Coordinates of C-alpha atoms in Angstrom, one line a residue:
Chain A
M1 CA 92.2 56.6 106.6
I2 CA 93.9 55.2 103.5
A3 CA 93.5 51.4 104.1
N4 CA 90.0 51.3 105.4
P5 CA 88.2 54.6 105.5
Y6 CA 85.2 53.3 107.4
N7 CA 85.2 51.6 110.8
S8 CA 82.4 49.7 112.6
L9 CA 81.2 52.8 114.3
D10 CA 80.3 54.2 110.9
W11 CA 78.0 51.3 110.1
N12 CA 76.5 51.5 113.6
A13 CA 75.3 55.0 112.8
V14 CA 73.2 53.9 109.9
I15 CA 71.9 50.5 111.2
P16 CA 68.3 51.8 111.7
L17 CA 68.4 53.0 108.2
L18 CA 69.7 49.7 106.9
V19 CA 67.0 47.8 108.9
V20 CA 64.3 49.9 107.3
S21 CA 65.7 49.3 103.8
V22 CA 66.1 45.6 104.3
T23 CA 62.6 45.3 105.7
A24 CA 61.4 46.7 102.4
L25 CA 63.1 43.9 100.6
A26 CA 61.6 41.4 103.1
V27 CA 58.1 42.7 102.4
L28 CA 58.6 42.3 98.6
F29 CA 59.9 38.7 99.2
A30 CA 56.9 37.9 101.4
D31 CA 54.6 39.0 98.7
L32 CA 56.2 36.4 96.4
V33 CA 55.9 33.6 98.9
A34 CA 52.6 34.2 100.7
R35 CA 49.4 33.1 99.1
G36 CA 45.8 34.2 99.2
G37 CA 44.3 36.1 102.1
V38 CA 47.2 36.1 104.5
K39 CA 49.3 38.1 102.0
R40 CA 47.9 41.4 103.2
V41 CA 48.4 40.6 106.9
V42 CA 52.0 39.2 106.4
C43 CA 53.1 42.3 104.4
I44 CA 51.8 44.7 107.0
A45 CA 53.1 42.7 109.9
I46 CA 56.7 42.5 108.4
G47 CA 56.6 46.2 107.7
L48 CA 55.5 47.1 111.2
A49 CA 58.0 44.7 112.8
G50 CA 60.9 46.0 110.8
L51 CA 60.0 49.6 111.7
A52 CA 59.7 48.7 115.4
V53 CA 63.1 47.1 115.4
A54 CA 64.6 50.2 113.7
A55 CA 63.0 52.4 116.3
V56 CA 64.5 50.4 119.2
L57 CA 68.0 50.2 117.6
C58 CA 67.8 53.9 116.9
A59 CA 66.9 54.8 120.4
K60 CA 70.1 53.2 121.7
S61 CA 72.2 55.9 120.1
Y62 CA 70.4 58.7 121.9
G63 CA 73.2 59.6 124.3
Q64 CA 76.0 59.3 121.8
S65 CA 77.4 61.9 119.5
Y66 CA 79.8 61.0 116.7
S67 CA 80.2 61.5 113.0
S68 CA 80.6 58.7 110.5
F69 CA 81.5 58.3 106.8
G70 CA 83.9 61.2 106.9
G71 CA 81.3 63.6 108.3
G72 CA 78.6 62.4 105.9
F73 CA 76.3 61.1 108.6
I74 CA 76.2 62.4 112.1
M75 CA 74.7 60.3 114.9
G76 CA 73.5 61.9 118.1
G77 CA 70.5 63.0 120.1
F78 CA 69.2 65.3 117.3
T79 CA 69.4 62.6 114.6
V80 CA 67.8 60.0 116.9
V81 CA 64.8 62.2 117.8
F82 CA 64.1 63.0 114.1
E83 CA 64.6 59.4 113.0
E84 CA 62.2 58.2 115.7
L85 CA 59.6 60.7 114.5
I86 CA 60.0 59.6 110.9
V87 CA 59.8 55.9 111.9
L88 CA 56.7 56.6 114.0
S89 CA 55.0 58.3 111.1
A90 CA 55.9 55.3 108.8
I91 CA 54.4 52.9 111.4
F92 CA 51.1 54.7 111.5
S93 CA 51.0 55.0 107.7
V94 CA 51.7 51.3 107.2
A95 CA 49.0 50.6 109.7
L96 CA 46.5 52.6 107.6
Y97 CA 47.1 50.2 104.7
S98 CA 45.0 47.7 106.7
A99 CA 42.0 50.0 106.2
V100 CA 42.4 51.4 102.7
G101 CA 44.4 50.7 99.6
E102 CA 44.3 48.3 96.8
A103 CA 45.5 44.8 97.5
R104 CA 47.2 44.5 94.2
H105 CA 49.8 47.2 95.0
L106 CA 50.1 46.5 98.7
A107 CA 53.6 45.0 99.0
G108 CA 55.1 47.4 96.5
S109 CA 53.5 50.4 98.3
I110 CA 54.8 49.3 101.7
A111 CA 58.3 48.7 100.3
L112 CA 58.4 52.1 98.7
L113 CA 57.1 53.7 101.8
L114 CA 59.9 52.1 103.8
W115 CA 62.5 53.3 101.3
S116 CA 61.1 56.7 101.4
A117 CA 61.3 56.7 105.2
A118 CA 65.0 55.6 104.9
G119 CA 65.6 58.7 102.7
A120 CA 64.0 60.9 105.3
M121 CA 66.1 59.3 108.0
L122 CA 69.2 59.9 105.9
M123 CA 68.3 63.6 105.7
A124 CA 67.9 63.7 109.5
G125 CA 71.5 62.7 110.0
A126 CA 73.0 64.3 106.9
G127 CA 76.3 66.1 107.7
N128 CA 77.3 67.1 104.2
L129 CA 75.7 68.3 101.0
M130 CA 75.9 64.9 99.3
T131 CA 74.0 63.0 101.9
I132 CA 71.4 65.8 102.1
F133 CA 70.8 65.5 98.3
L134 CA 70.9 61.7 98.4
G135 CA 68.4 61.5 101.3
L136 CA 66.1 64.1 99.6
E137 CA 66.0 62.2 96.3
L138 CA 65.5 58.8 97.9
L139 CA 62.6 60.3 99.8
S140 CA 61.2 62.0 96.7
L141 CA 61.7 59.3 94.1
A142 CA 59.9 56.7 96.2
L143 CA 57.1 59.2 96.9
Y144 CA 56.5 60.0 93.2
C145 CA 55.8 56.3 92.6
L146 CA 53.7 56.0 95.7
C147 CA 51.5 58.9 94.7
G148 CA 50.6 57.2 91.4
M149 CA 49.9 53.8 93.0
S150 CA 46.2 53.7 92.6
R151 CA 43.6 53.1 89.9
R152 CA 42.2 56.6 90.3
T153 CA 43.1 59.1 87.5
T154 CA 43.7 61.8 90.1
A155 CA 46.4 59.7 91.7
R156 CA 48.4 59.5 88.5
E157 CA 47.9 63.2 87.9
S158 CA 49.1 64.0 91.4
A159 CA 52.2 61.9 90.7
L160 CA 53.0 63.8 87.5
K161 CA 52.5 67.2 89.3
Y162 CA 54.6 66.1 92.3
L163 CA 57.4 64.8 90.0
I164 CA 57.7 67.9 87.9
L165 CA 57.4 70.5 90.7
S166 CA 59.5 68.6 93.2
S167 CA 62.3 67.9 90.7
T168 CA 62.4 71.6 89.8
A169 CA 62.7 72.4 93.5
S170 CA 65.5 69.8 93.8
G171 CA 67.2 71.6 90.9
F172 CA 67.1 74.9 92.8
M173 CA 68.5 73.2 95.9
L174 CA 71.3 71.4 93.9
Y175 CA 72.4 74.6 92.2
G176 CA 72.5 76.2 95.7
M177 CA 74.7 73.4 96.9
A178 CA 77.0 73.8 93.9
L179 CA 77.4 77.5 94.9
F180 CA 78.1 76.5 98.5
F181 CA 80.8 74.2 97.1
G182 CA 82.2 77.1 95.1
A183 CA 82.2 79.4 98.2
T184 CA 84.0 77.0 100.5
G185 CA 85.8 74.4 98.4
S186 CA 84.2 71.6 100.5
V187 CA 81.0 69.7 100.5
S188 CA 80.8 69.4 104.3
L189 CA 78.4 71.6 106.1
A190 CA 81.0 72.4 108.7
A191 CA 83.0 74.4 106.1
L192 CA 80.1 76.8 105.8
A193 CA 80.4 77.8 109.4
N194 CA 83.4 79.9 108.6
P195 CA 82.4 83.6 109.0
A196 CA 84.5 84.6 106.0
T197 CA 82.3 82.6 103.6
A198 CA 79.2 84.6 104.7
A199 CA 80.5 87.6 102.8
S200 CA 80.9 85.7 99.5
P201 CA 78.1 86.4 96.9
L202 CA 78.2 82.7 96.0
F203 CA 77.2 81.8 99.5
L204 CA 74.3 84.3 99.6
V205 CA 72.8 83.3 96.3
G206 CA 73.4 79.6 97.2
T207 CA 71.5 80.2 100.5
A208 CA 68.6 81.7 98.7
L209 CA 68.3 78.8 96.3
F210 CA 68.8 76.3 99.1
F211 CA 66.0 77.9 101.0
I212 CA 63.7 77.6 98.0
G213 CA 64.3 73.9 97.9
I214 CA 63.7 73.5 101.6
A215 CA 60.6 75.7 101.6
F216 CA 59.1 73.6 98.8
K217 CA 59.6 70.4 100.8
L218 CA 58.1 72.1 103.9
S219 CA 55.3 73.4 101.6
L220 CA 55.7 77.0 102.8
V221 CA 53.8 79.7 101.0
P222 CA 54.5 80.6 98.1
F223 CA 56.0 77.2 97.3
H224 CA 52.9 75.4 98.6
V225 CA 50.7 75.1 95.5
W226 CA 51.5 71.5 94.9
T227 CA 50.6 70.4 98.4
P228 CA 46.7 70.2 98.4
D229 CA 46.7 68.7 94.9
V230 CA 49.2 66.0 95.6
Y231 CA 47.6 65.3 99.1
E232 CA 44.2 64.9 97.5
G233 CA 45.3 62.7 94.6
A234 CA 47.7 60.4 96.5
P235 CA 46.4 57.3 98.3
L236 CA 45.5 58.0 101.9
P237 CA 48.4 56.2 103.7
V238 CA 50.8 58.0 101.4
T239 CA 49.3 61.4 102.2
A240 CA 49.5 60.6 105.9
F241 CA 53.2 59.7 105.5
M242 CA 54.0 62.7 103.4
S243 CA 52.3 65.1 105.8
V244 CA 54.8 64.3 108.5
A245 CA 57.9 62.5 107.3
T246 CA 58.7 64.8 104.4
K247 CA 58.4 67.8 106.7
A248 CA 60.4 66.1 109.4
G249 CA 63.3 65.3 107.0
A250 CA 63.4 68.8 105.5
L251 CA 63.1 70.4 109.0
A252 CA 66.1 68.4 110.2
V253 CA 68.2 69.7 107.3
L254 CA 67.0 73.2 107.9
V255 CA 67.7 73.1 111.6
R256 CA 71.2 71.7 111.1
F257 CA 71.8 74.4 108.5
A258 CA 70.4 77.2 110.7
Y259 CA 71.8 76.1 114.1
A260 CA 75.1 74.5 113.3
T261 CA 76.2 75.8 110.0
L262 CA 75.4 79.5 109.5
P263 CA 78.0 81.8 111.0
S264 CA 76.3 83.1 114.2
I265 CA 76.8 86.8 113.6
H266 CA 74.8 86.7 110.4
V267 CA 72.2 84.2 111.4
R268 CA 69.4 86.7 112.1
E269 CA 69.6 88.5 108.8
I270 CA 70.0 85.3 106.7
L271 CA 67.0 83.6 108.4
L272 CA 64.7 86.6 108.3
P273 CA 63.1 85.7 104.9
L274 CA 62.2 82.3 106.3
Y275 CA 60.4 83.9 109.2
V276 CA 58.4 86.2 106.9
V277 CA 57.5 83.1 104.8
A278 CA 56.4 81.3 108.0
A279 CA 54.2 84.2 109.0
I280 CA 52.5 84.3 105.5
S281 CA 52.1 80.5 105.6
M282 CA 50.2 80.6 108.9
L283 CA 47.7 83.1 107.5
V284 CA 47.4 81.7 103.9
G285 CA 47.3 78.1 105.1
N286 CA 44.4 78.7 107.5
L287 CA 42.5 81.0 105.2
A288 CA 42.6 78.6 102.3
A289 CA 41.6 75.7 104.6
L290 CA 38.3 77.5 105.1
A291 CA 37.1 76.9 101.6
Q292 CA 37.9 73.2 101.3
T293 CA 35.4 70.4 100.7
D294 CA 37.8 67.5 100.9
M295 CA 39.3 66.4 104.2
K296 CA 42.8 65.6 102.7
R297 CA 42.9 69.1 101.1
L298 CA 41.9 70.7 104.4
L299 CA 44.6 68.8 106.3
A300 CA 47.1 69.8 103.6
Y301 CA 46.3 73.5 104.2
S302 CA 46.3 73.0 107.9
G303 CA 49.7 71.4 107.6
I304 CA 51.0 74.4 105.8
A305 CA 50.0 76.5 108.7
Q306 CA 51.3 74.1 111.3
I307 CA 54.8 74.0 109.8
G308 CA 54.6 77.8 110.1
Y309 CA 54.0 77.5 113.8
I310 CA 57.1 75.2 114.1
L311 CA 59.3 77.7 112.3
V312 CA 58.2 80.4 114.8
A313 CA 59.7 78.2 117.6
L314 CA 63.0 78.3 115.7
A315 CA 63.0 82.1 115.6
G316 CA 66.2 83.5 117.1
T317 CA 67.8 80.0 116.8
T318 CA 67.7 79.4 120.6
A319 CA 68.4 76.0 122.0
L320 CA 65.1 76.1 123.9
G321 CA 63.2 77.1 120.8
L322 CA 64.6 74.0 119.0
R323 CA 63.4 71.7 121.8
Y324 CA 59.9 73.3 121.6
A325 CA 59.9 72.9 117.9
V326 CA 60.7 69.2 118.2
F327 CA 57.9 68.9 120.8
Y328 CA 55.4 70.6 118.6
L329 CA 56.4 68.4 115.6
A330 CA 55.8 65.3 117.8
A331 CA 52.4 66.7 118.9
Y332 CA 51.6 67.5 115.2
L333 CA 52.6 63.9 114.2
F334 CA 50.1 62.3 116.6
M335 CA 47.2 64.8 116.1
N336 CA 47.6 64.8 112.3
L337 CA 48.1 61.0 111.9
G338 CA 45.2 60.4 114.3
A339 CA 43.0 62.5 112.0
F340 CA 44.2 60.6 109.0
A341 CA 43.4 57.3 110.7
V342 CA 39.8 58.6 111.3
V343 CA 39.5 59.4 107.6
A344 CA 40.8 55.9 106.8
L345 CA 38.1 54.4 109.0
M346 CA 35.5 56.5 107.0
S347 CA 36.5 54.9 103.7
T348 CA 34.6 52.1 102.0
E349 CA 35.6 49.5 99.5
N350 CA 35.4 51.9 96.5
E351 CA 36.0 55.3 98.0
E352 CA 38.3 57.0 100.4
G353 CA 36.2 58.8 103.0
S354 CA 37.8 62.1 102.6
R355 CA 34.8 64.2 101.4
I356 CA 33.8 66.6 104.1
A357 CA 30.2 66.1 103.3
A358 CA 30.5 62.5 104.4
F359 CA 31.2 63.8 107.9
H360 CA 27.7 65.3 108.1
G361 CA 25.9 63.8 111.1
L362 CA 28.8 61.5 112.0
G363 CA 28.4 62.2 115.7
W364 CA 25.0 60.4 115.6
R365 CA 26.0 57.5 113.4
R366 CA 29.4 56.6 114.7
P367 CA 29.9 58.5 118.0
W368 CA 33.3 57.1 118.9
L369 CA 34.8 58.0 115.5
A370 CA 33.3 61.5 115.6
A371 CA 34.6 62.0 119.2
A372 CA 38.1 61.0 118.1
M373 CA 38.0 63.3 115.1
A374 CA 36.7 66.1 117.2
F375 CA 39.5 65.6 119.7
F376 CA 42.2 65.6 117.0
L377 CA 40.8 68.7 115.4
L378 CA 40.7 70.5 118.7
G379 CA 44.3 69.5 119.2
L380 CA 45.3 70.9 115.8
A381 CA 43.4 74.1 116.8
G382 CA 45.4 74.2 120.0
F383 CA 42.8 73.5 122.7
P384 CA 43.6 72.1 126.1
P385 CA 43.8 69.2 127.1
T386 CA 45.9 68.4 124.1
A387 CA 49.5 68.5 123.2
G388 CA 48.6 71.1 120.6
F389 CA 47.8 73.6 123.3
I390 CA 50.9 73.2 125.4
G391 CA 53.0 73.1 122.3
K392 CA 51.7 76.5 121.1
V393 CA 52.1 78.0 124.6
L394 CA 55.8 76.9 124.6
I395 CA 56.3 78.2 121.1
L396 CA 54.8 81.6 122.0
A397 CA 57.0 81.8 125.1
S398 CA 60.2 81.0 123.1
A399 CA 59.4 83.4 120.2
V400 CA 58.6 86.3 122.6
G401 CA 61.7 85.5 124.7
A402 CA 63.9 85.6 121.6
G403 CA 62.6 89.0 120.6
Y404 CA 60.2 87.9 117.8
A405 CA 56.9 89.2 119.3
W406 CA 55.6 90.0 115.8
L407 CA 55.9 86.4 114.8
A408 CA 54.0 85.4 118.0
G409 CA 51.3 87.8 116.9
F410 CA 51.0 86.1 113.5
L411 CA 50.8 82.8 115.3
I412 CA 47.9 84.0 117.4
L413 CA 46.1 85.5 114.4
G414 CA 46.6 82.2 112.4
T415 CA 45.2 80.2 115.3
A416 CA 42.2 82.4 115.5
I417 CA 41.4 81.8 111.8
S418 CA 42.0 78.1 112.3
L419 CA 39.4 77.9 115.0
Y420 CA 36.8 78.6 112.4
V421 CA 38.1 75.9 110.1
Y422 CA 38.0 73.2 112.7
F423 CA 34.8 74.3 114.3
K424 CA 33.0 74.1 111.0
I425 CA 33.8 70.4 110.8
L426 CA 32.8 69.9 114.4
R427 CA 29.4 71.6 113.8
L428 CA 28.9 69.4 110.7
M429 CA 29.6 66.2 112.6
Y430 CA 27.1 67.0 115.4
E431 CA 24.3 68.3 113.2
R432 CA 21.2 66.1 113.0
D433 CA 21.3 64.4 109.6
Q434 CA 17.7 63.7 108.5
Q435 CA 17.7 62.2 105.1
R436 CA 20.8 60.1 105.1
A437 CA 20.4 56.4 105.2
A438 CA 22.7 54.2 107.3
P439 CA 26.0 53.4 105.6
V440 CA 26.3 50.1 103.8
V441 CA 29.3 48.6 105.4
E442 CA 31.3 50.3 108.2
N443 CA 35.0 50.1 107.9
S444 CA 36.3 48.8 111.2
S445 CA 39.9 47.9 110.6
A446 CA 41.4 47.0 114.0
L447 CA 44.9 48.4 113.2
A448 CA 43.4 51.8 112.2
W449 CA 41.4 51.8 115.5
V450 CA 44.5 51.1 117.4
S451 CA 46.2 54.0 115.6
V452 CA 43.4 56.3 116.6
G453 CA 43.6 55.1 120.2
V454 CA 47.4 55.4 120.5
C455 CA 47.4 58.9 118.9
A456 CA 44.6 60.1 121.2
I457 CA 46.3 58.8 124.3
V458 CA 49.7 60.2 123.4
T459 CA 48.1 63.6 122.5
V460 CA 46.7 63.8 126.0
A461 CA 49.8 62.3 127.7
L462 CA 52.1 64.8 126.1
T463 CA 50.0 67.6 127.7
F464 CA 50.6 66.4 131.2
Y465 CA 54.2 65.2 130.6
P466 CA 55.6 67.5 127.9
L467 CA 58.7 65.5 127.0
V468 CA 61.1 68.1 125.7
P469 CA 64.2 66.3 124.7
S470 CA 67.3 68.0 126.1
N471 CA 70.1 66.3 124.1
I472 CA 69.2 67.6 120.6
I473 CA 71.7 70.3 119.7
P474 CA 72.6 69.5 116.1
L475 CA 76.3 69.1 115.3
V476 CA 78.1 69.2 112.1
K477 CA 81.4 67.5 113.0
Chain B
M1 CA 92.6 80.4 94.5
P2 CA 94.6 77.2 94.4
G3 CA 93.9 75.6 91.1
T4 CA 94.3 76.8 87.6
L5 CA 91.6 76.7 85.0
P6 CA 91.9 77.2 81.2
V7 CA 89.6 80.2 81.4
A8 CA 88.5 82.3 84.4
I9 CA 86.0 80.8 86.8
E10 CA 83.5 83.6 86.1
N11 CA 83.0 82.2 82.6
Y12 CA 82.0 78.8 84.0
I13 CA 79.6 80.5 86.4
A14 CA 78.0 82.6 83.7
L15 CA 77.6 79.6 81.3
S16 CA 76.1 77.4 84.0
A17 CA 73.7 80.3 85.1
V18 CA 72.5 80.6 81.5
I19 CA 71.9 76.9 81.2
F20 CA 70.1 76.9 84.6
F21 CA 67.8 79.7 83.6
V22 CA 67.1 78.1 80.2
G23 CA 66.0 75.1 82.3
V24 CA 63.8 77.2 84.6
A25 CA 62.2 78.9 81.7
G26 CA 61.5 75.6 80.0
V27 CA 59.7 74.2 83.1
M28 CA 57.7 77.4 83.4
L29 CA 56.8 78.0 79.8
R30 CA 56.6 74.7 78.0
R31 CA 53.4 72.6 78.4
N32 CA 54.8 69.2 77.2
P33 CA 55.8 67.1 80.2
L34 CA 58.6 65.5 78.2
I35 CA 60.1 68.9 77.5
M36 CA 59.6 69.8 81.1
L37 CA 61.5 66.8 82.2
M38 CA 64.3 67.7 79.8
S39 CA 64.4 71.2 81.2
I40 CA 64.7 69.8 84.7
E41 CA 67.7 67.8 83.5
L42 CA 69.1 71.0 82.1
M43 CA 68.9 72.6 85.6
W44 CA 70.6 69.6 87.3
N45 CA 73.3 69.5 84.7
A46 CA 74.0 73.3 85.1
A47 CA 74.7 72.4 88.7
N48 CA 77.0 69.6 87.6
L49 CA 79.0 71.9 85.4
L50 CA 79.4 74.2 88.4
F51 CA 80.5 71.4 90.6
L52 CA 83.2 70.3 88.0
A53 CA 84.5 73.8 87.5
F54 CA 84.7 74.5 91.3
S55 CA 86.3 71.1 91.8
K56 CA 89.1 72.0 89.4
M57 CA 89.4 75.5 91.0
W58 CA 89.7 74.2 94.6
L59 CA 91.6 71.0 93.6
N60 CA 89.0 69.0 95.5
N61 CA 87.7 65.8 94.0
A62 CA 84.5 65.9 96.1
G63 CA 82.9 68.0 93.3
H64 CA 83.6 65.2 90.7
V65 CA 82.1 62.7 93.1
F66 CA 79.1 64.9 93.6
A67 CA 78.6 65.3 89.8
F68 CA 78.6 61.5 89.4
L69 CA 76.1 61.1 92.2
V70 CA 73.8 63.7 90.6
I71 CA 74.1 61.9 87.2
T72 CA 73.1 58.6 88.9
V73 CA 70.1 60.1 90.7
A74 CA 69.0 62.0 87.5
A75 CA 69.0 58.7 85.6
A76 CA 66.7 57.2 88.3
E77 CA 64.5 60.3 88.2
A78 CA 64.2 60.2 84.4
A79 CA 63.2 56.5 84.5
I80 CA 60.5 57.1 87.1
G81 CA 59.4 60.3 85.4
L82 CA 58.9 58.7 82.0
A83 CA 57.0 55.8 83.5
I84 CA 54.7 58.3 85.2
V85 CA 54.2 60.3 82.0
V86 CA 53.3 57.0 80.2
T87 CA 50.7 56.0 82.7
V88 CA 49.1 59.5 82.8
F89 CA 48.9 59.9 79.0
R90 CA 48.2 56.3 78.0
S91 CA 44.6 57.1 77.3
A92 CA 45.1 60.6 75.9
K93 CA 45.9 61.2 72.2
H94 CA 48.5 63.9 72.8
V95 CA 50.7 65.0 75.6
D96 CA 49.9 68.3 77.2
V97 CA 49.9 69.2 80.9
D98 CA 47.0 71.7 80.4
E99 CA 44.7 68.6 79.8
V100 CA 45.7 67.2 83.2
N101 CA 43.3 69.2 85.2
L102 CA 41.2 67.1 87.5
L103 CA 42.9 68.6 90.5
K104 CA 42.2 72.3 90.9
G105 CA 45.6 73.7 92.0

């Protein structure tokens, strides 16, 4: 402990994270070396290869369970599952850069996206308050830059909004962490599990502030106001990445906090405000989605509702509920990123194809693309045969089983409203469009089409083989 | 309570709470993004003060380390924040978030 505090096992735990970070440097270096037209291909290829290597290395640790860096980073099934989801969302987002995005910023964008993914992965394995904060800030700082990386004025505006609101939320969370430290005298999450601390007023105020920070990152109502604006302004691959990876990272922190840290006798009362917020999010998210005219804004509001569904699975903090929550998060990843890939394929040289009006008559102009979009929207609405359907059934079962039937009721109500949201788009796509001329140039990026295909296949496959990982109980020591 | 402080811990908590709420009020009420960034720093540093006070109280150096970590991250955040403010307001004559209103909110 004195001579060499870290052993090789410690470094093994963070190897996937290091691979992702080093890949970001490799992409920047390739940008310097490569010339002309190959630059774009090389940067994307290196990014995808690095992420694939990280995914494989990460999967090797699935069966293990150990803590490293003095409890700062915990490796195990739980961390592996969340890291894989984050890496997957990064892979799909990098692939979208082949369809949209300005060539001038490409290498920088991919590098920042990878660093941001590394931050989210750090959050997934964080075992003490310091690593949570560091992961959160690595994720956020890279995202502020990414949001502004476009020539459009709205992009820079979204970066400013995200910066100010997110830093404020981080401030709340940090103050909460300082109060936790005051209540326990330790920065490790394990120290909070002591039932005696739950009575301390420092702990209670700290928990409230900590939840505000987490709710902001998960974009739960009433901390959701930034989400549609930032999603609309940011470049499309960044929006796609944010919609899954930020939420996965924050959810991992929340789950570790709720399952492994809170003293079990008080857990129901402490988490109750979170369930109320989830219920409101499901309603407000779907209702606000009704009025949107931009696809990115619509998916932002739909994401607000979807994260509410995931929190319903966590109600009662049962082990089964956690497995279903992870399953639904995975299903959401594929359905949501599939929809984003379709939007990427709609974009032209000068414009991202996110206006909903542009989807008018799509079913007659580009039938395959419209079919894919219809499929992903039905998935988000929760129709069979998609993973969204089976995921919602599992969540309902777990919530009712845990004695939270009222939350299940809100889920059904939210889903009913969301049907209208998604069917509106479906009707628009299959309406005959008389006056519109044929589009000038169709975007047919191969990588984006592969993303659409993979997302669609996995969404169907997860319905028939609902992989619910068993080895995912989070540990704190 | 293991450690000894020059004054009671409640005083540190009260002072840091006041600084924190000054920061929150600054973010909510001021319209100049530079002042808003300064207010955010105030919130973060209120947390730092608390970390240091508790660190002394519990005789645990982890709080000191945490405060240094926060200072480092805050520096990075300020660098990025100022860069973003410059890019947004390069074309505008004066700096006011009410004029940044292309996105509806």
